[in-house]
mmCIF file of C-alpha atoms and ligand atoms in Angstrom:
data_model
loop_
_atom_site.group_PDB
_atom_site.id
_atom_site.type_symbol
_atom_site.label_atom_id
_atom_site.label_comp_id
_atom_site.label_asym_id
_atom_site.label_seq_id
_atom_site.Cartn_x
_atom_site.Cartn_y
_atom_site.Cartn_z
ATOM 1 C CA UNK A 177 -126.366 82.157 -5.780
ATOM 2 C CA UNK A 178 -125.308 85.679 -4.289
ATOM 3 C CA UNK A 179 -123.048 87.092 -7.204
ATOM 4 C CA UNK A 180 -121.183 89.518 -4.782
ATOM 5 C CA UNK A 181 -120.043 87.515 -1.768
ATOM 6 C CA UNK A 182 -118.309 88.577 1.417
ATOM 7 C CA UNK A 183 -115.298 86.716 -0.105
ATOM 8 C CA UNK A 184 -113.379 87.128 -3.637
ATOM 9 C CA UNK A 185 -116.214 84.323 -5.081
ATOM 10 C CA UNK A 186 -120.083 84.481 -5.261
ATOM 11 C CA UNK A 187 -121.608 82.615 -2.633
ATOM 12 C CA UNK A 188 -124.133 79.799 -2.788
ATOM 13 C CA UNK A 189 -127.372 80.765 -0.982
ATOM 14 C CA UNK A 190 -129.496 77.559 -1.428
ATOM 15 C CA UNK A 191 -129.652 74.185 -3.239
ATOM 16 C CA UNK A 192 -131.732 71.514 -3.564
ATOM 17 C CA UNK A 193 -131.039 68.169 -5.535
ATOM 18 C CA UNK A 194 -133.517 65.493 -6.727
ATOM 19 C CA UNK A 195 -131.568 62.160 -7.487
ATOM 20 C CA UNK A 196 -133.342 59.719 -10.050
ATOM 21 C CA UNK A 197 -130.647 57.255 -8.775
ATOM 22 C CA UNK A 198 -133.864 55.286 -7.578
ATOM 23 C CA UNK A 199 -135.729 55.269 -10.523
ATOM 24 C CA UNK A 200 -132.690 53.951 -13.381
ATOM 25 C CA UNK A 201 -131.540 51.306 -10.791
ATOM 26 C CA UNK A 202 -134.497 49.484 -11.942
ATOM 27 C CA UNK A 203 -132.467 49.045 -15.599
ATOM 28 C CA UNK A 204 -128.988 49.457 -14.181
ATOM 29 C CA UNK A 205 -128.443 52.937 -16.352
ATOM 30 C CA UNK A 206 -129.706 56.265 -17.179
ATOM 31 C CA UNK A 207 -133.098 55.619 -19.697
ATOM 32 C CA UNK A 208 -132.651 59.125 -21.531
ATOM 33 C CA UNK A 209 -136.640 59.338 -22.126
ATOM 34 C CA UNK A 210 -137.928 58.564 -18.422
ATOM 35 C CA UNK A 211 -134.855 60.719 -17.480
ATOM 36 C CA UNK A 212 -136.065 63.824 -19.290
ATOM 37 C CA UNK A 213 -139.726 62.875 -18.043
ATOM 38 C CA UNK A 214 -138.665 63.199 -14.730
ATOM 39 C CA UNK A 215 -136.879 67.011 -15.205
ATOM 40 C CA UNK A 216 -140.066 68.093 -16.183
ATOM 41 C CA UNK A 217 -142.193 66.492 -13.346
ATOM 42 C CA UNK A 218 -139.484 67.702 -10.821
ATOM 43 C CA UNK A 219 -137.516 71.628 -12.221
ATOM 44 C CA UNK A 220 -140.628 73.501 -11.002
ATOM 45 C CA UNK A 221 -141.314 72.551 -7.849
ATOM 46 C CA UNK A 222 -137.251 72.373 -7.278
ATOM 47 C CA UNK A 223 -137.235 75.921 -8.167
ATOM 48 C CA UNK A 224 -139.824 77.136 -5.892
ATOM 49 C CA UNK A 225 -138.159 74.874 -3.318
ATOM 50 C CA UNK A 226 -134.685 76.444 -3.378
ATOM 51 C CA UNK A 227 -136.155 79.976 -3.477
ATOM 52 C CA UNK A 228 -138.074 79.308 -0.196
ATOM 53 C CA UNK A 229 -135.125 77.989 1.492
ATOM 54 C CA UNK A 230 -133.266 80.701 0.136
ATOM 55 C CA UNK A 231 -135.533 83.713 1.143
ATOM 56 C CA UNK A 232 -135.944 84.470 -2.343
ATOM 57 C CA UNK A 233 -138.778 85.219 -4.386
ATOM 58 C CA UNK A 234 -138.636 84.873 -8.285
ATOM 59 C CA UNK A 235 -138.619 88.568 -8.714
ATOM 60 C CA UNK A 236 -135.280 88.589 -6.878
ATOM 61 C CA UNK A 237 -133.323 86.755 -9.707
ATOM 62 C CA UNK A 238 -130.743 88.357 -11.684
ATOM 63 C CA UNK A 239 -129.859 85.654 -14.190
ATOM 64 C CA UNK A 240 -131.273 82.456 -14.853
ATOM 65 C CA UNK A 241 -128.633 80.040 -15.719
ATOM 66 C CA UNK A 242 -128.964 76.345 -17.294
ATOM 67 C CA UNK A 243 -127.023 73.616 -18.576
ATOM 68 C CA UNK A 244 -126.588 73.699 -21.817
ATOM 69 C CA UNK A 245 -124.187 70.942 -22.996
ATOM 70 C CA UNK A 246 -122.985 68.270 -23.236
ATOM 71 C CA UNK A 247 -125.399 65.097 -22.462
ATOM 72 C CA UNK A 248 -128.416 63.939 -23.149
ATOM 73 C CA UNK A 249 -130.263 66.212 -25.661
ATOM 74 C CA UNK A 250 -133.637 65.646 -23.881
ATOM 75 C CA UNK A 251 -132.676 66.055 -20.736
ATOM 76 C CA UNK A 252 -130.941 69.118 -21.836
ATOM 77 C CA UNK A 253 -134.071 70.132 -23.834
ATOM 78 C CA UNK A 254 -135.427 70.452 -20.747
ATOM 79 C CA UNK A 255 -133.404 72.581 -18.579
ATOM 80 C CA UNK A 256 -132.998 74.983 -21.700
ATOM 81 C CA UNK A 257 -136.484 75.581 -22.000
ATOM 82 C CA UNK A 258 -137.658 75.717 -18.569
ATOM 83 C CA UNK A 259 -135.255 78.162 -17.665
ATOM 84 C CA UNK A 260 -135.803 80.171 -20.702
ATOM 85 C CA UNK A 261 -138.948 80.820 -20.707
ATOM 86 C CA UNK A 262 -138.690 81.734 -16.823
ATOM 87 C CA UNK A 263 -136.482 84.459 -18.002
ATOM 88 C CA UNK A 264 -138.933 85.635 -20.907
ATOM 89 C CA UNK A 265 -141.898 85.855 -18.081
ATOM 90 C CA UNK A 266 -139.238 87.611 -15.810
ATOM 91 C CA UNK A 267 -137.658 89.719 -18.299
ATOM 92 C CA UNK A 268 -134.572 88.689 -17.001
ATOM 93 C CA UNK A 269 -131.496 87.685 -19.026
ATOM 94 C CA UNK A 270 -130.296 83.503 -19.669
ATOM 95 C CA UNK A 271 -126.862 82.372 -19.684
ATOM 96 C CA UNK A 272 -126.232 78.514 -20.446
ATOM 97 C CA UNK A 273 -123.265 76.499 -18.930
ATOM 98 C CA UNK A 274 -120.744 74.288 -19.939
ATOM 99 C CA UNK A 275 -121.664 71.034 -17.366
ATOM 100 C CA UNK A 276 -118.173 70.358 -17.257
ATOM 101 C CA UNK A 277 -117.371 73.550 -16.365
ATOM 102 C CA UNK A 278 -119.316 73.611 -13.792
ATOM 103 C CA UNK A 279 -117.942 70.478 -12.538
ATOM 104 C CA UNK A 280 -114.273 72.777 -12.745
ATOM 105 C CA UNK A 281 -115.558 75.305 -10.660
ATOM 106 C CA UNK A 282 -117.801 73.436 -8.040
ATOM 107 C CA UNK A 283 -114.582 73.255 -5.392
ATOM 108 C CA UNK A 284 -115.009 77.454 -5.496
ATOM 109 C CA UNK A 285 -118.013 76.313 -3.431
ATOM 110 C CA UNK A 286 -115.945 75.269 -0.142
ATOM 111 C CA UNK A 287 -114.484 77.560 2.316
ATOM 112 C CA UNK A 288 -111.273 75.990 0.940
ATOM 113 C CA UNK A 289 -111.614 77.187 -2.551
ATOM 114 C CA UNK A 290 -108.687 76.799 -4.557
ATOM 115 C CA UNK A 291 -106.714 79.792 -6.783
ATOM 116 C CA UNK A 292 -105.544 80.073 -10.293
ATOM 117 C CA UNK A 293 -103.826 78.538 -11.940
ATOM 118 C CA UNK A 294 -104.304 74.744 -11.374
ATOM 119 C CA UNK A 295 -104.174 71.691 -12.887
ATOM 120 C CA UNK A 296 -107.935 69.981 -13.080
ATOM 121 C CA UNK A 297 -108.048 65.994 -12.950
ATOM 122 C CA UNK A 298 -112.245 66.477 -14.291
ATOM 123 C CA UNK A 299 -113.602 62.449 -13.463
ATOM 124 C CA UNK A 300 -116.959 62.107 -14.422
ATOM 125 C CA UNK A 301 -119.509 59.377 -15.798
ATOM 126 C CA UNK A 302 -118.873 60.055 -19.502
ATOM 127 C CA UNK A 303 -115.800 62.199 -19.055
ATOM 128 C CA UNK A 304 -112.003 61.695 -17.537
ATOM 129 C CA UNK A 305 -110.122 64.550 -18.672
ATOM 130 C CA UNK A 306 -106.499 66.454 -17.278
ATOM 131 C CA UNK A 307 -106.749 70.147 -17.684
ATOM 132 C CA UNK A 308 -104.473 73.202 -17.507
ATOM 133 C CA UNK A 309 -107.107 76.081 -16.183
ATOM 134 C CA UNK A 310 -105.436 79.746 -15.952
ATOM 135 C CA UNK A 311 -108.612 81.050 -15.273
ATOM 136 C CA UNK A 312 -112.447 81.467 -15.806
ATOM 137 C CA UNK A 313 -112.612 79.857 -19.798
ATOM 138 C CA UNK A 314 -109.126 79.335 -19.581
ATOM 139 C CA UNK A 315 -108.978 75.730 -20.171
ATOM 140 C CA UNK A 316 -105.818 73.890 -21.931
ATOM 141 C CA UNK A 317 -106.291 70.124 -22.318
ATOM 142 C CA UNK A 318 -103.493 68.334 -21.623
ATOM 143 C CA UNK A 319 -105.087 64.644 -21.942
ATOM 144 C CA UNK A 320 -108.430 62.763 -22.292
ATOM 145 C CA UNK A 321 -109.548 59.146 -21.828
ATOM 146 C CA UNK A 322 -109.625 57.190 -25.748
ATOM 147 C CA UNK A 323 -112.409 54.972 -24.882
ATOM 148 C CA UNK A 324 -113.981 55.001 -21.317
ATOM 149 C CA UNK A 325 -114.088 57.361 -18.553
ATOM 150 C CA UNK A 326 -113.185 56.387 -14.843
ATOM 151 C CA UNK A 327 -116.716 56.191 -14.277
ATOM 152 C CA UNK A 328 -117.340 53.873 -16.850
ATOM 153 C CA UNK A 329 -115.007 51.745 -15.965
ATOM 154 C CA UNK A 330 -116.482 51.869 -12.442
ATOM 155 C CA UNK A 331 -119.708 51.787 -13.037
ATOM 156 C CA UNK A 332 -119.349 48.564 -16.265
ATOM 157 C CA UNK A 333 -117.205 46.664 -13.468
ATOM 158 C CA UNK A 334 -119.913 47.014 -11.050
ATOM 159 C CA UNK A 335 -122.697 46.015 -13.323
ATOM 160 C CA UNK A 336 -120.901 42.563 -13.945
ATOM 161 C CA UNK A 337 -120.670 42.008 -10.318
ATOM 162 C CA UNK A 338 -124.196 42.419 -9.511
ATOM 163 C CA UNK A 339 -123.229 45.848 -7.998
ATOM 164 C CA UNK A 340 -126.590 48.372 -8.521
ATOM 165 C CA UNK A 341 -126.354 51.321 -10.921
ATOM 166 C CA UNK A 342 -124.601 53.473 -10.538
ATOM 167 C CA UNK A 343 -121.379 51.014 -9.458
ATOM 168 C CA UNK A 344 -119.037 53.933 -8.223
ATOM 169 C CA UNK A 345 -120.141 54.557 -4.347
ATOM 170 C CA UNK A 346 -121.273 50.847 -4.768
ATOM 171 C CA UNK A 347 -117.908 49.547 -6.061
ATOM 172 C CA UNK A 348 -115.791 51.685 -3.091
ATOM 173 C CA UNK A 349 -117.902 50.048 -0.365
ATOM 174 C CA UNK A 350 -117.723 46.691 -1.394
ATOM 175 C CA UNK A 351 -113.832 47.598 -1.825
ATOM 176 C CA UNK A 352 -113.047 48.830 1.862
ATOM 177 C CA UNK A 353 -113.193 44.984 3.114
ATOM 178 C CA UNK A 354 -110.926 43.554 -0.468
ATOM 179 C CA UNK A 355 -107.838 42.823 -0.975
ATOM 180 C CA UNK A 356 -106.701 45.730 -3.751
ATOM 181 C CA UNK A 357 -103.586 43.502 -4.500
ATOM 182 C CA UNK A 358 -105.822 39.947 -4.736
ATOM 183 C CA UNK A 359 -105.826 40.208 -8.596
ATOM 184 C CA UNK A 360 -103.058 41.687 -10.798
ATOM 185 C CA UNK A 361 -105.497 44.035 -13.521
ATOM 186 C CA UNK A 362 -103.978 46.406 -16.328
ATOM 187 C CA UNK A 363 -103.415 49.871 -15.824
ATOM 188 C CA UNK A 364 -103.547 51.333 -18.438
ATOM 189 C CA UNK A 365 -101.584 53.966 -20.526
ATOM 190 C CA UNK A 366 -99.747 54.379 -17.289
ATOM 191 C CA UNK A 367 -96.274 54.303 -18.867
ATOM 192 C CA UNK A 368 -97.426 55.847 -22.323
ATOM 193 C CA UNK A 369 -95.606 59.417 -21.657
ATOM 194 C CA UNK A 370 -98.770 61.432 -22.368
ATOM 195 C CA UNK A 371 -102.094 62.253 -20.240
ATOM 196 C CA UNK A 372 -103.865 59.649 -21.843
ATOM 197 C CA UNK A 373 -106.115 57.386 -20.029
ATOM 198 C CA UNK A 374 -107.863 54.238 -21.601
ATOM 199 C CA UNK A 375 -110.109 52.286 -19.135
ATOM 200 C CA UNK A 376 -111.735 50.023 -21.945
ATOM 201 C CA UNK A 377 -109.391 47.046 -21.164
ATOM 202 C CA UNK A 378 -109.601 47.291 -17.668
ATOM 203 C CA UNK A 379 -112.870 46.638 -17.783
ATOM 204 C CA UNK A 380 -112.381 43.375 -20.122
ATOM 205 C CA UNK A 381 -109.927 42.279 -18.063
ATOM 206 C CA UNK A 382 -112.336 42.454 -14.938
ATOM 207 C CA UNK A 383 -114.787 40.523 -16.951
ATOM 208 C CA UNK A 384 -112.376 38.006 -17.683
ATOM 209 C CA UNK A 385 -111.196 37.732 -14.071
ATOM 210 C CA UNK A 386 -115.089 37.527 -12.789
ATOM 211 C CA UNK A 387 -115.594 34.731 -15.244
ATOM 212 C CA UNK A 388 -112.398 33.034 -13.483
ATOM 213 C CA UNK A 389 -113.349 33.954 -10.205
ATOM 214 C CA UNK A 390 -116.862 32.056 -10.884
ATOM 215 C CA UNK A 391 -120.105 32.580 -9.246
ATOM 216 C CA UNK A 392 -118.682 34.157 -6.057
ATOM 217 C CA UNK A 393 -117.637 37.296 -8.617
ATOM 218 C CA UNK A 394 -121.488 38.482 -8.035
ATOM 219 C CA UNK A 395 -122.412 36.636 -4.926
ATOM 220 C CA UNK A 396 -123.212 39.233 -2.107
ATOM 221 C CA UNK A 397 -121.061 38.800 0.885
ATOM 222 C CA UNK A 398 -118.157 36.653 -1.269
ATOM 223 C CA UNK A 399 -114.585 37.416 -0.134
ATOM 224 C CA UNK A 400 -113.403 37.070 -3.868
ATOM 225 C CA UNK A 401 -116.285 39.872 -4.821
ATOM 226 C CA UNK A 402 -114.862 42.116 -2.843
ATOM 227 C CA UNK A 403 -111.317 41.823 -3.453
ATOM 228 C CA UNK A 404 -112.368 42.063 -7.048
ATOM 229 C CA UNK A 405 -113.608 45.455 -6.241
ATOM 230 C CA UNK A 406 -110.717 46.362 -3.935
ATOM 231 C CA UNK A 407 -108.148 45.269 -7.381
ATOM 232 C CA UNK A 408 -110.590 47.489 -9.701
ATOM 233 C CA UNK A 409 -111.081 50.377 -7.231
ATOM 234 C CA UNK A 410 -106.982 49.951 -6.873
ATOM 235 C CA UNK A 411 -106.275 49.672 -10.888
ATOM 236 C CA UNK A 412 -108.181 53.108 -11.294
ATOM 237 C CA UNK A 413 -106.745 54.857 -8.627
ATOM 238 C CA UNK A 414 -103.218 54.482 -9.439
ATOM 239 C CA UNK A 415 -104.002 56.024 -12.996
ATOM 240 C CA UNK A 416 -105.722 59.194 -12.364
ATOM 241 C CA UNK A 417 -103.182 59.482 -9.036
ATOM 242 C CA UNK A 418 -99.909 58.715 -11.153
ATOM 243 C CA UNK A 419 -100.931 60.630 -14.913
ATOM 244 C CA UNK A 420 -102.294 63.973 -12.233
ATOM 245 C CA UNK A 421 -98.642 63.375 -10.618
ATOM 246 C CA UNK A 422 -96.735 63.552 -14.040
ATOM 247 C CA UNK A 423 -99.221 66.768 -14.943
ATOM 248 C CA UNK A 424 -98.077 68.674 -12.333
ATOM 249 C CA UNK A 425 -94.638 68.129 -12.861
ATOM 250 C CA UNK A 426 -94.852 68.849 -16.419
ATOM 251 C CA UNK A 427 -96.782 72.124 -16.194
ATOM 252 C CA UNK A 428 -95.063 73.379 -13.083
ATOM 253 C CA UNK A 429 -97.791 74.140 -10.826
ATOM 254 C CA UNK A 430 -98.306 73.239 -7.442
ATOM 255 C CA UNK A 431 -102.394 73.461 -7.117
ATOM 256 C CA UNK A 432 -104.711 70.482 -8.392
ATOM 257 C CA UNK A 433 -108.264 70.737 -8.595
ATOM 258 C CA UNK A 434 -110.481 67.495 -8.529
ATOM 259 C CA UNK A 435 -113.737 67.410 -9.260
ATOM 260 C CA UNK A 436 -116.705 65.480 -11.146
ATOM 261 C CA UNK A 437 -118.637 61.914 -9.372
ATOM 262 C CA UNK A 438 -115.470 60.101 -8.751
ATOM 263 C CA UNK A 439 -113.922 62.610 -6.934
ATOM 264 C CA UNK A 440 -116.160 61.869 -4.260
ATOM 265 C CA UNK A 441 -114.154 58.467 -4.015
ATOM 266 C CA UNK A 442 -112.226 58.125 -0.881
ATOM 267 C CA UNK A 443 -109.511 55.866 -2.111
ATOM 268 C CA UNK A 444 -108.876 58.204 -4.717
ATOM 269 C CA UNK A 445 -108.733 61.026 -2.106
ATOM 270 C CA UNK A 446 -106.736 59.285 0.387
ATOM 271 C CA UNK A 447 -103.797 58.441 -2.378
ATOM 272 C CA UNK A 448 -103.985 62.153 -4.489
ATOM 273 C CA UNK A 449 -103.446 63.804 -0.896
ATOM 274 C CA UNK A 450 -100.842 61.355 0.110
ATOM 275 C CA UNK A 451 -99.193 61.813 -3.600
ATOM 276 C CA UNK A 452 -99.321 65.622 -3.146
ATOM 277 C CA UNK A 453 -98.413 65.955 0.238
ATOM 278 C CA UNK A 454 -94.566 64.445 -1.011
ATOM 279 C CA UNK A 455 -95.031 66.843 -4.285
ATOM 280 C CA UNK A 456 -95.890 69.694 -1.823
ATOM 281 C CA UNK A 457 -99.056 70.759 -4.111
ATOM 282 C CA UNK A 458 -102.599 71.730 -3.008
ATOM 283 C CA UNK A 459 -104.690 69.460 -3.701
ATOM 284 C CA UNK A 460 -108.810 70.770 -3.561
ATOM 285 C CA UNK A 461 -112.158 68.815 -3.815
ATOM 286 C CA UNK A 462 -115.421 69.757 -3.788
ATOM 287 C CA UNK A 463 -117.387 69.398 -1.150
ATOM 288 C CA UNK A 464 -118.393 65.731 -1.235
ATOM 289 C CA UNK A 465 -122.486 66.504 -2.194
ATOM 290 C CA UNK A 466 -121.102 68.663 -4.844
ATOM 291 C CA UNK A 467 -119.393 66.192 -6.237
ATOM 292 C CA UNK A 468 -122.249 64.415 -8.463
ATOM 293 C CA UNK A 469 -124.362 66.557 -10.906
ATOM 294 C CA UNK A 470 -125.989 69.195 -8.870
ATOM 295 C CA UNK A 471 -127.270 72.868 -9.488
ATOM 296 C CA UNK A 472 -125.304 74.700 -7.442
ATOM 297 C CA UNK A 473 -122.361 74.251 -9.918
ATOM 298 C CA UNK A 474 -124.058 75.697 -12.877
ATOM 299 C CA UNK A 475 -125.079 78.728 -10.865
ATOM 300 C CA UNK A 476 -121.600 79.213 -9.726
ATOM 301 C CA UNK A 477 -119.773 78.404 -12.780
ATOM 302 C CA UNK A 478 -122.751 81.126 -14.840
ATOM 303 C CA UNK A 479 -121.695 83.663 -11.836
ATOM 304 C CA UNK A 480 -118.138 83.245 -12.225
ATOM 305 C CA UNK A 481 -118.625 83.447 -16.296
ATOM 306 C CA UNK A 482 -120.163 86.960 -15.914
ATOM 307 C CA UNK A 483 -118.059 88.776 -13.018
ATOM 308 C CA UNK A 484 -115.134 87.696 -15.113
ATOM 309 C CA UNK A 485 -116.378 89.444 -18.074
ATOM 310 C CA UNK A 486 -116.296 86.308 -20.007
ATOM 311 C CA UNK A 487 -119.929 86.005 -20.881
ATOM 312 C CA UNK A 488 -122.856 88.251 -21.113
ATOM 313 C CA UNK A 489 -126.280 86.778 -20.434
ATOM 314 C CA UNK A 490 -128.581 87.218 -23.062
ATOM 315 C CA UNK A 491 -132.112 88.991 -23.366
ATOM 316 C CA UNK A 492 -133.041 86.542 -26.146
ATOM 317 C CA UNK A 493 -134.639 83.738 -25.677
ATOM 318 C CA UNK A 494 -134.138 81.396 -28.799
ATOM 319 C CA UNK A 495 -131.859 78.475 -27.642
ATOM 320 C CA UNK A 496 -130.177 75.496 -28.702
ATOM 321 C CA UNK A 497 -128.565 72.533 -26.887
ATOM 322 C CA UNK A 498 -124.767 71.309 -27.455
ATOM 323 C CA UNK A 499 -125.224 67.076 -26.298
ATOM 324 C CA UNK A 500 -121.366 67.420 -27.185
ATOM 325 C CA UNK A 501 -119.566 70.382 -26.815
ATOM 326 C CA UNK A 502 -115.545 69.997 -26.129
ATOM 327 C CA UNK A 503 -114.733 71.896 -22.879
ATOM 328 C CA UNK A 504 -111.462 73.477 -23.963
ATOM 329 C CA UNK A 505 -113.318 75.647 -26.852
ATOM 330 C CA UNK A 506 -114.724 77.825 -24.342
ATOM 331 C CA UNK A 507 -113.286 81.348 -24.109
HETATM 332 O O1 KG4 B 880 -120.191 63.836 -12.455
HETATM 333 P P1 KG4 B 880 -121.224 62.810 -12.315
HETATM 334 O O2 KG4 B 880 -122.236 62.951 -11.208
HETATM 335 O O3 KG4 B 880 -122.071 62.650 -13.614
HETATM 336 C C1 KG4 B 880 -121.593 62.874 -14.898
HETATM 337 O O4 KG4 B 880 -121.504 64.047 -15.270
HETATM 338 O O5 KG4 B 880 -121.274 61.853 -15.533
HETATM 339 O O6 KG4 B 880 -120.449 61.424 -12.184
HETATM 340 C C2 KG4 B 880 -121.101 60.189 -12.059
HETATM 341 C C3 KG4 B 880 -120.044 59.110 -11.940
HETATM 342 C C4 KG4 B 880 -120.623 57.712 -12.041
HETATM 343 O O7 KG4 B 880 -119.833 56.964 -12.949
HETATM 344 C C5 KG4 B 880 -120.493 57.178 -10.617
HETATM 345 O O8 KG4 B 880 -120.356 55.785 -10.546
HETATM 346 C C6 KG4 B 880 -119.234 57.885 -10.158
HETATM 347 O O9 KG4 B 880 -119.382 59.196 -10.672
HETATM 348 N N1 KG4 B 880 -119.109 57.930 -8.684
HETATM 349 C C7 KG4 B 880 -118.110 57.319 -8.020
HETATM 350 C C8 KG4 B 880 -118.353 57.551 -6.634
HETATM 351 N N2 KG4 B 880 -119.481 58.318 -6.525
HETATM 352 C C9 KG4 B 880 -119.915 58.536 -7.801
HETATM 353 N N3 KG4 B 880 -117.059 56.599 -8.457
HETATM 354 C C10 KG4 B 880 -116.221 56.108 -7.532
HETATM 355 N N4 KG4 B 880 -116.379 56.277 -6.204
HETATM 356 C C11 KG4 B 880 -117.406 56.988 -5.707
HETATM 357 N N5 KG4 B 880 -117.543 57.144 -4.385
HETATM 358 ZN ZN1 ZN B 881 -121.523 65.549 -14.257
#
């Protein structure tokens, strides 16, 4: 990450991703222990990957920036010490991120980036969350799933249709040749008058409609299989489309901001912009690799964090992990 860019944000010079997508399939979910395995097999040579892409050498690092909360406390454990003692044998300063805000700040990545203020519809695996953001640590939130996140609710459906971890991408395929009206599912908190989302029930309702539906539910290459998807996919979407809707409306502004693993879904995409085009707001995304856990985000958001003054990176190298660590008490 270039901290001074040619444009008002810093710029991304390099990234590099390794996915263990491959290896959880296997148990159809994230095993925390092979999971943090893996980090330390892979942050190393990752490193010395992006810097030679880059151009960089070690020496030419400013700030070394991690992810310091929330999720999984050895996975976390980590990223917090690799990168810390990197910056004790570089004398350079840490600073650790908020993931979530780095998912916030990952559409400052396009050429399209967005402006403050904005309204944030943050859609993750473990998180579904409407915020107000005024600015770098500015964070208001306005509403919060009570029981499962979008992604959940994606990613449980899929696993009871035989759909491999993790469902979303999975789900959204099998959904372009359904039939999103072929089975009536909840949705909801839709009417509830709050930002609210609850995707618990949707999920026990898709359960109870496989079960109806019979084998075909999880046979590969079923019609009803796919229109279950299609009525899932479809449930989902008119939530987080309708509760962003009444968000804007309430708060005024005219920008949304989407960002976190189902923001890469196109159905979701293709209703927000057709919602916002009638509510004449902007709507932004991040750029659809960015979209999923990734590096670049944590750079940015730690780049952002210091030219706004908000943070100072530290010369000490002591550190702790937050596994869960509310967004909206950042500063
Ligand atoms: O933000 P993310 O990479 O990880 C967390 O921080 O949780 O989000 C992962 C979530 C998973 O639930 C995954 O199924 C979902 O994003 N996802 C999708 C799509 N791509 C990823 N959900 C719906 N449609 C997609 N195309
Ligand atoms: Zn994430």
């Amino acid at each position: 990450m270039e901290t001074t860019g040619p444009g008002p944000w810093p710029r991304l010079l390099a990234h590099a991703l390794h996915s263990q997508i491959e290896m959880h399939q296997a148990y159809g979910g994230v095993v925390p222990e092979l999971a943090s395995r893996d980090h330390i097999r892979r942050v190393l040579p990752l490193t010395q990957q992006v810097l030679h892409t880059a151009g960089c050498r070690l020496s030419d690092v400013d700030v070394v920036a991690y992810t310091r909360g929330p999720g999984l406390a050895g996975a976390l454990l980590v990223g917090s010490g690799v990168a810390c003692a990197l910056a004790a044998a570089l004398g350079k300063p840490v600073l650790g991120v908020h993931h979530l805000e780095g998912h916030l700040l990952s559409p400052f990545l396009s050429a399209d980036a967005p402006q403050f203020p904005f309204v944030a519809l943050l859609v993750s695996g473990g998180h579904t969350q409407l915020m107000q953001v005024d600015g770098v640590g500015q964070y208001a939130l306005l509403g919060e799933t009570i029981d499962d996140a979008a992604g959940e609710a994606f990613d449980k459906s899929a696993k009871l249709m035989g759909v491999p971890y993790p469902g979303g991408a999975g789900m959204a395929k099998l959904a372009e040749g359904g039939d999103p009206a072929a089975y009536k599912l909840p949705r909801p908190l839709l009417h509830s008058g709050n930002f609210d989302f609850s995707f618990a029930g949707l999920k026990t309702a898709v359960l109870t409609q496989s079960q109806k539906i019979g084998p075909a539910a999880h046979t590969e290459g079923a019609t009803e299989r796919a229109d279950l998807a299609a009525s899932t996919q479809a449930a989902i979407v008119e939530v987080l489309v309708k509760k962003s809707m009444i968000a804007l409306k309430a708060t005024g502004l005219k920008r949304l901001v989407v960002a976190g693993g189902v923001g890469a879904n196109r159905e979701l995409r293709r209703q927000l912009n057709g919602a916002c085009d009638k509510a004449a707001v902007r709507v932004h995304y991040p750029e659809l690799h960015l979209c999923t856990d990734n590096g670049a985000m944590i750079a940015m958001a730690a780049a952002m964090r210091v030219n706004a003054g908000r943070e100072e990176p530290q010369a000490a190298y002591g550190f702790d992990v937050k596994p869960r660590w509310p967004l909206d008490s950042l500063v």
